[in-house]
Amino acid sequence: MAHGDITHVEIPVSDFDRATTFYSDLFGWKIATMPGFETYPMWQAPNKISGGALTPCTEDFTEPRSFVEVDSIDETLEKATAAGATVVTPRSPIDEKSWWALITDPDGNHIGLYEGDVS
């Protein structure tokens, strides 16, 4: 994927089993956990491109949020804050080759940033 592509969508859920059945049956999504990410079931659409994760609902996370691929999280955070965004979660590791961050845009929308190797 390239800088600016939506790479991942997180959907907050209150019951993983119910959500897995719902989205699998409704859209044909394949939903499974990966080693090391057992509490973060990943979904993939039939096109094998679109995907994301089911994540627990929290007081601060009640609506789906998209993650955008960026060439550099640090540069994107700098540019975003200069344009009026707020950093919610600074650059944080996913694994040894991937990182994420979370910003709030000037309208209050949470947007995730992803940098790394998706393979």
Short mmCIF file of N, CA and C in Angstrom, two decimals:
data_model
loop_
_atom_site.label_atom_id
_atom_site.label_comp_id
_atom_site.label_asym_id
_atom_site.label_seq_id
_atom_site.Cartn_x
_atom_site.Cartn_y
_atom_site.Cartn_z
N MET A 1 0.85 -1.17 0.00
CA MET A 1 0.00 0.00 0.00
C MET A 1 0.90 1.24 0.00
N ALA A 2 0.31 2.33 -0.38
CA ALA A 2 1.06 3.57 -0.51
C ALA A 2 0.61 4.59 0.53
N HIS A 3 1.44 5.61 0.73
CA HIS A 3 1.13 6.70 1.64
C HIS A 3 -0.25 7.26 1.30
N GLY A 4 -1.12 7.30 2.31
CA GLY A 4 -2.46 7.84 2.13
C GLY A 4 -3.54 6.80 1.93
N ASP A 5 -3.17 5.54 1.69
CA ASP A 5 -4.17 4.48 1.53
C ASP A 5 -4.76 4.10 2.88
N ILE A 6 -6.07 3.84 2.91
CA ILE A 6 -6.69 3.26 4.10
C ILE A 6 -6.22 1.82 4.14
N THR A 7 -5.58 1.44 5.23
CA THR A 7 -4.99 0.11 5.31
C THR A 7 -5.70 -0.81 6.29
N HIS A 8 -6.54 -0.25 7.18
CA HIS A 8 -7.06 -1.05 8.27
C HIS A 8 -8.24 -0.32 8.89
N VAL A 9 -9.29 -1.05 9.28
CA VAL A 9 -10.43 -0.44 9.95
C VAL A 9 -10.71 -1.24 11.22
N GLU A 10 -10.72 -0.54 12.37
CA GLU A 10 -11.06 -1.17 13.63
C GLU A 10 -12.54 -0.95 13.92
N ILE A 11 -13.21 -2.03 14.33
CA ILE A 11 -14.63 -1.96 14.66
C ILE A 11 -14.79 -2.31 16.14
N PRO A 12 -15.30 -1.38 16.95
CA PRO A 12 -15.48 -1.69 18.37
C PRO A 12 -16.67 -2.61 18.58
N VAL A 13 -16.48 -3.65 19.38
CA VAL A 13 -17.55 -4.62 19.65
C VAL A 13 -17.59 -4.93 21.14
N SER A 14 -18.76 -5.36 21.60
CA SER A 14 -18.92 -5.73 23.01
C SER A 14 -18.86 -7.24 23.21
N ASP A 15 -19.01 -8.02 22.13
CA ASP A 15 -19.00 -9.48 22.23
C ASP A 15 -18.31 -10.03 20.98
N PHE A 16 -17.07 -10.54 21.15
CA PHE A 16 -16.30 -11.01 20.00
C PHE A 16 -16.99 -12.15 19.26
N ASP A 17 -17.55 -13.11 19.98
CA ASP A 17 -18.19 -14.24 19.31
C ASP A 17 -19.40 -13.79 18.49
N ARG A 18 -20.23 -12.95 19.08
CA ARG A 18 -21.40 -12.45 18.35
C ARG A 18 -20.97 -11.64 17.13
N ALA A 19 -19.97 -10.76 17.29
CA ALA A 19 -19.51 -9.93 16.18
C ALA A 19 -18.88 -10.78 15.07
N THR A 20 -18.11 -11.79 15.47
CA THR A 20 -17.50 -12.68 14.47
C THR A 20 -18.57 -13.36 13.63
N THR A 21 -19.58 -13.89 14.29
CA THR A 21 -20.68 -14.54 13.56
C THR A 21 -21.41 -13.53 12.68
N PHE A 22 -21.73 -12.37 13.22
CA PHE A 22 -22.45 -11.34 12.48
C PHE A 22 -21.72 -10.94 11.20
N TYR A 23 -20.47 -10.52 11.31
CA TYR A 23 -19.73 -10.02 10.15
C TYR A 23 -19.34 -11.13 9.18
N SER A 24 -19.06 -12.31 9.70
CA SER A 24 -18.75 -13.44 8.81
C SER A 24 -19.97 -13.80 7.96
N ASP A 25 -21.12 -13.91 8.63
CA ASP A 25 -22.34 -14.28 7.90
C ASP A 25 -22.81 -13.17 6.97
N LEU A 26 -22.75 -11.93 7.43
CA LEU A 26 -23.27 -10.81 6.65
C LEU A 26 -22.42 -10.49 5.42
N PHE A 27 -21.09 -10.43 5.61
CA PHE A 27 -20.21 -9.96 4.54
C PHE A 27 -19.26 -11.02 3.99
N GLY A 28 -19.22 -12.19 4.61
CA GLY A 28 -18.28 -13.22 4.16
C GLY A 28 -16.86 -12.96 4.61
N TRP A 29 -16.69 -12.14 5.65
CA TRP A 29 -15.35 -11.84 6.15
C TRP A 29 -14.75 -13.05 6.82
N LYS A 30 -13.47 -13.26 6.63
CA LYS A 30 -12.70 -14.26 7.35
C LYS A 30 -12.15 -13.57 8.59
N ILE A 31 -12.46 -14.10 9.76
CA ILE A 31 -12.03 -13.48 11.02
C ILE A 31 -11.26 -14.50 11.83
N ALA A 32 -10.05 -14.13 12.22
CA ALA A 32 -9.20 -15.04 12.99
C ALA A 32 -8.20 -14.26 13.82
N THR A 33 -7.71 -14.89 14.87
CA THR A 33 -6.66 -14.27 15.67
C THR A 33 -5.31 -14.74 15.15
N MET A 34 -4.31 -13.93 15.41
CA MET A 34 -2.94 -14.26 15.01
C MET A 34 -2.12 -14.46 16.29
N PRO A 35 -1.09 -15.29 16.25
CA PRO A 35 -0.24 -15.47 17.43
C PRO A 35 0.30 -14.12 17.92
N GLY A 36 0.17 -13.91 19.20
CA GLY A 36 0.61 -12.66 19.80
C GLY A 36 -0.46 -11.58 19.82
N PHE A 37 -1.55 -11.79 19.09
CA PHE A 37 -2.64 -10.82 19.00
C PHE A 37 -3.98 -11.51 19.26
N GLU A 38 -4.02 -12.39 20.25
CA GLU A 38 -5.21 -13.19 20.52
C GLU A 38 -6.44 -12.37 20.91
N THR A 39 -6.23 -11.18 21.45
CA THR A 39 -7.37 -10.33 21.84
C THR A 39 -7.67 -9.28 20.78
N TYR A 40 -7.19 -9.51 19.57
CA TYR A 40 -7.36 -8.55 18.47
C TYR A 40 -7.70 -9.33 17.19
N PRO A 41 -8.92 -9.93 17.14
CA PRO A 41 -9.28 -10.73 15.96
C PRO A 41 -9.27 -9.87 14.68
N MET A 42 -8.52 -10.35 13.72
CA MET A 42 -8.38 -9.63 12.45
C MET A 42 -9.42 -10.13 11.46
N TRP A 43 -9.97 -9.20 10.66
CA TRP A 43 -10.90 -9.59 9.61
C TRP A 43 -10.34 -9.23 8.25
N GLN A 44 -10.71 -10.03 7.26
CA GLN A 44 -10.31 -9.75 5.88
C GLN A 44 -11.52 -9.95 4.99
N ALA A 45 -11.75 -8.98 4.12
CA ALA A 45 -12.86 -9.04 3.18
C ALA A 45 -12.55 -10.03 2.06
N PRO A 46 -13.57 -10.48 1.35
CA PRO A 46 -13.35 -11.43 0.26
C PRO A 46 -12.37 -10.94 -0.81
N ASN A 47 -12.20 -9.61 -0.97
CA ASN A 47 -11.27 -9.11 -1.99
C ASN A 47 -9.81 -9.30 -1.60
N LYS A 48 -9.57 -9.79 -0.36
CA LYS A 48 -8.22 -10.05 0.17
C LYS A 48 -7.38 -8.77 0.31
N ILE A 49 -8.01 -7.60 0.17
CA ILE A 49 -7.32 -6.32 0.31
C ILE A 49 -7.84 -5.60 1.55
N SER A 50 -9.15 -5.42 1.63
CA SER A 50 -9.75 -4.72 2.77
C SER A 50 -9.66 -5.58 4.02
N GLY A 51 -9.41 -4.91 5.15
CA GLY A 51 -9.34 -5.66 6.40
C GLY A 51 -9.24 -4.75 7.59
N GLY A 52 -9.19 -5.38 8.74
CA GLY A 52 -9.09 -4.63 9.98
C GLY A 52 -9.18 -5.56 11.16
N ALA A 53 -9.77 -5.08 12.24
CA ALA A 53 -9.85 -5.87 13.46
C ALA A 53 -11.12 -5.55 14.23
N LEU A 54 -11.54 -6.51 15.02
CA LEU A 54 -12.60 -6.31 16.00
C LEU A 54 -11.90 -5.98 17.31
N THR A 55 -12.30 -4.89 17.93
CA THR A 55 -11.64 -4.47 19.17
C THR A 55 -12.69 -4.17 20.24
N PRO A 56 -12.32 -4.28 21.50
CA PRO A 56 -13.31 -4.02 22.55
C PRO A 56 -13.80 -2.58 22.55
N CYS A 57 -15.11 -2.42 22.75
CA CYS A 57 -15.68 -1.09 22.96
C CYS A 57 -15.12 -0.54 24.26
N THR A 58 -14.84 0.74 24.26
CA THR A 58 -14.47 1.43 25.49
C THR A 58 -15.24 2.75 25.52
N GLU A 59 -15.14 3.44 26.62
CA GLU A 59 -15.81 4.73 26.72
C GLU A 59 -15.33 5.70 25.64
N ASP A 60 -14.05 5.61 25.28
CA ASP A 60 -13.46 6.50 24.28
C ASP A 60 -13.46 5.93 22.87
N PHE A 61 -13.92 4.68 22.72
CA PHE A 61 -13.89 4.05 21.40
C PHE A 61 -15.21 3.35 21.13
N THR A 62 -16.14 4.08 20.50
CA THR A 62 -17.48 3.56 20.26
C THR A 62 -17.87 3.54 18.79
N GLU A 63 -17.02 4.08 17.92
CA GLU A 63 -17.30 4.10 16.49
C GLU A 63 -16.09 3.59 15.72
N PRO A 64 -16.31 2.96 14.56
CA PRO A 64 -15.18 2.46 13.78
C PRO A 64 -14.17 3.57 13.48
N ARG A 65 -12.90 3.18 13.38
CA ARG A 65 -11.87 4.14 13.00
C ARG A 65 -10.97 3.51 11.95
N SER A 66 -10.58 4.36 11.02
CA SER A 66 -9.72 3.93 9.93
C SER A 66 -8.27 4.22 10.25
N PHE A 67 -7.39 3.37 9.74
CA PHE A 67 -5.96 3.58 9.83
C PHE A 67 -5.43 3.86 8.44
N VAL A 68 -4.61 4.89 8.33
CA VAL A 68 -4.07 5.33 7.06
C VAL A 68 -2.58 5.00 7.02
N GLU A 69 -2.15 4.38 5.93
CA GLU A 69 -0.73 4.07 5.72
C GLU A 69 0.03 5.37 5.48
N VAL A 70 1.16 5.52 6.17
CA VAL A 70 2.00 6.70 5.97
C VAL A 70 3.45 6.26 5.81
N ASP A 71 4.22 7.08 5.10
CA ASP A 71 5.65 6.79 4.93
C ASP A 71 6.40 6.97 6.24
N SER A 72 6.00 7.97 7.03
CA SER A 72 6.67 8.24 8.30
C SER A 72 5.64 8.77 9.30
N ILE A 73 5.42 8.03 10.37
CA ILE A 73 4.50 8.49 11.40
C ILE A 73 5.01 9.79 12.02
N ASP A 74 6.30 9.86 12.31
CA ASP A 74 6.84 11.07 12.93
C ASP A 74 6.58 12.31 12.08
N GLU A 75 6.86 12.22 10.78
CA GLU A 75 6.62 13.37 9.89
C GLU A 75 5.13 13.68 9.78
N THR A 76 4.30 12.64 9.73
CA THR A 76 2.86 12.86 9.62
C THR A 76 2.30 13.49 10.89
N LEU A 77 2.78 13.05 12.07
CA LEU A 77 2.33 13.67 13.32
C LEU A 77 2.71 15.14 13.37
N GLU A 78 3.91 15.45 12.94
CA GLU A 78 4.36 16.84 12.92
C GLU A 78 3.47 17.68 12.00
N LYS A 79 3.22 17.18 10.82
CA LYS A 79 2.38 17.90 9.86
C LYS A 79 0.94 18.02 10.36
N ALA A 80 0.42 16.94 10.96
CA ALA A 80 -0.96 16.95 11.46
C ALA A 80 -1.14 17.95 12.60
N THR A 81 -0.20 17.97 13.55
CA THR A 81 -0.34 18.91 14.67
C THR A 81 -0.20 20.35 14.20
N ALA A 82 0.65 20.58 13.21
CA ALA A 82 0.77 21.94 12.66
C ALA A 82 -0.52 22.38 12.00
N ALA A 83 -1.32 21.41 11.53
CA ALA A 83 -2.58 21.72 10.87
C ALA A 83 -3.77 21.68 11.83
N GLY A 84 -3.51 21.49 13.12
CA GLY A 84 -4.59 21.57 14.11
C GLY A 84 -5.01 20.25 14.72
N ALA A 85 -4.35 19.15 14.40
CA ALA A 85 -4.68 17.86 14.99
C ALA A 85 -4.07 17.74 16.38
N THR A 86 -4.58 16.80 17.14
CA THR A 86 -4.05 16.47 18.46
C THR A 86 -3.57 15.03 18.44
N VAL A 87 -2.41 14.77 19.01
CA VAL A 87 -1.91 13.41 19.10
C VAL A 87 -2.57 12.74 20.30
N VAL A 88 -3.27 11.64 20.06
CA VAL A 88 -3.92 10.87 21.11
C VAL A 88 -2.97 9.78 21.61
N THR A 89 -2.37 9.06 20.67
CA THR A 89 -1.40 8.01 20.97
C THR A 89 -0.18 8.26 20.11
N PRO A 90 0.99 8.49 20.70
CA PRO A 90 2.19 8.71 19.89
C PRO A 90 2.63 7.42 19.19
N ARG A 91 3.61 7.54 18.34
CA ARG A 91 4.16 6.40 17.60
C ARG A 91 4.46 5.27 18.57
N SER A 92 3.82 4.11 18.34
CA SER A 92 3.94 2.96 19.23
C SER A 92 4.19 1.70 18.41
N PRO A 93 5.01 0.78 18.92
CA PRO A 93 5.32 -0.42 18.14
C PRO A 93 4.16 -1.41 18.10
N ILE A 94 4.01 -2.05 16.95
CA ILE A 94 3.13 -3.21 16.80
C ILE A 94 4.00 -4.46 16.89
N ASP A 95 5.06 -4.45 16.10
CA ASP A 95 6.08 -5.49 16.13
C ASP A 95 7.40 -4.83 15.73
N GLU A 96 8.41 -5.61 15.40
CA GLU A 96 9.72 -5.02 15.10
C GLU A 96 9.77 -4.27 13.78
N LYS A 97 8.74 -4.40 12.92
CA LYS A 97 8.74 -3.72 11.62
C LYS A 97 7.54 -2.82 11.38
N SER A 98 6.69 -2.62 12.40
CA SER A 98 5.45 -1.87 12.20
C SER A 98 5.13 -1.01 13.42
N TRP A 99 4.54 0.16 13.16
CA TRP A 99 4.17 1.11 14.22
C TRP A 99 2.80 1.69 13.94
N TRP A 100 2.18 2.26 14.96
CA TRP A 100 0.90 2.93 14.82
C TRP A 100 0.88 4.16 15.71
N ALA A 101 -0.04 5.05 15.41
CA ALA A 101 -0.29 6.23 16.23
C ALA A 101 -1.76 6.60 16.01
N LEU A 102 -2.26 7.47 16.85
CA LEU A 102 -3.65 7.90 16.74
C LEU A 102 -3.73 9.40 16.93
N ILE A 103 -4.43 10.06 16.02
CA ILE A 103 -4.64 11.51 16.13
C ILE A 103 -6.13 11.80 16.17
N THR A 104 -6.45 13.00 16.62
CA THR A 104 -7.79 13.54 16.50
C THR A 104 -7.67 14.73 15.56
N ASP A 105 -8.47 14.73 14.50
CA ASP A 105 -8.41 15.84 13.54
C ASP A 105 -9.11 17.06 14.13
N PRO A 106 -9.06 18.21 13.45
CA PRO A 106 -9.68 19.43 14.02
C PRO A 106 -11.17 19.31 14.29
N ASP A 107 -11.85 18.32 13.68
CA ASP A 107 -13.28 18.12 13.94
C ASP A 107 -13.55 17.07 15.00
N GLY A 108 -12.49 16.50 15.59
CA GLY A 108 -12.67 15.51 16.65
C GLY A 108 -12.70 14.06 16.20
N ASN A 109 -12.47 13.81 14.92
CA ASN A 109 -12.44 12.43 14.41
C ASN A 109 -11.13 11.76 14.76
N HIS A 110 -11.19 10.52 15.23
CA HIS A 110 -9.98 9.74 15.49
C HIS A 110 -9.54 9.08 14.20
N ILE A 111 -8.28 9.27 13.85
CA ILE A 111 -7.68 8.69 12.65
C ILE A 111 -6.41 7.97 13.08
N GLY A 112 -6.32 6.70 12.71
CA GLY A 112 -5.12 5.93 13.01
C GLY A 112 -4.09 6.10 11.91
N LEU A 113 -2.83 6.02 12.29
CA LEU A 113 -1.72 6.08 11.34
C LEU A 113 -0.97 4.76 11.45
N TYR A 114 -0.54 4.23 10.30
CA TYR A 114 0.20 2.98 10.27
C TYR A 114 1.44 3.15 9.41
N GLU A 115 2.57 2.71 9.94
CA GLU A 115 3.83 2.71 9.20
C GLU A 115 4.44 1.33 9.37
N GLY A 116 4.83 0.72 8.27
CA GLY A 116 5.52 -0.55 8.42
C GLY A 116 5.29 -1.52 7.30
N ASP A 117 5.62 -2.74 7.60
CA ASP A 117 5.56 -3.84 6.64
C ASP A 117 4.28 -4.61 6.86
N VAL A 118 3.37 -4.63 5.87
CA VAL A 118 2.10 -5.33 6.01
C VAL A 118 2.20 -6.79 5.61
N SER A 119 3.36 -7.26 5.20
CA SER A 119 3.46 -8.67 4.79
C SER A 119 3.65 -9.57 5.96
#
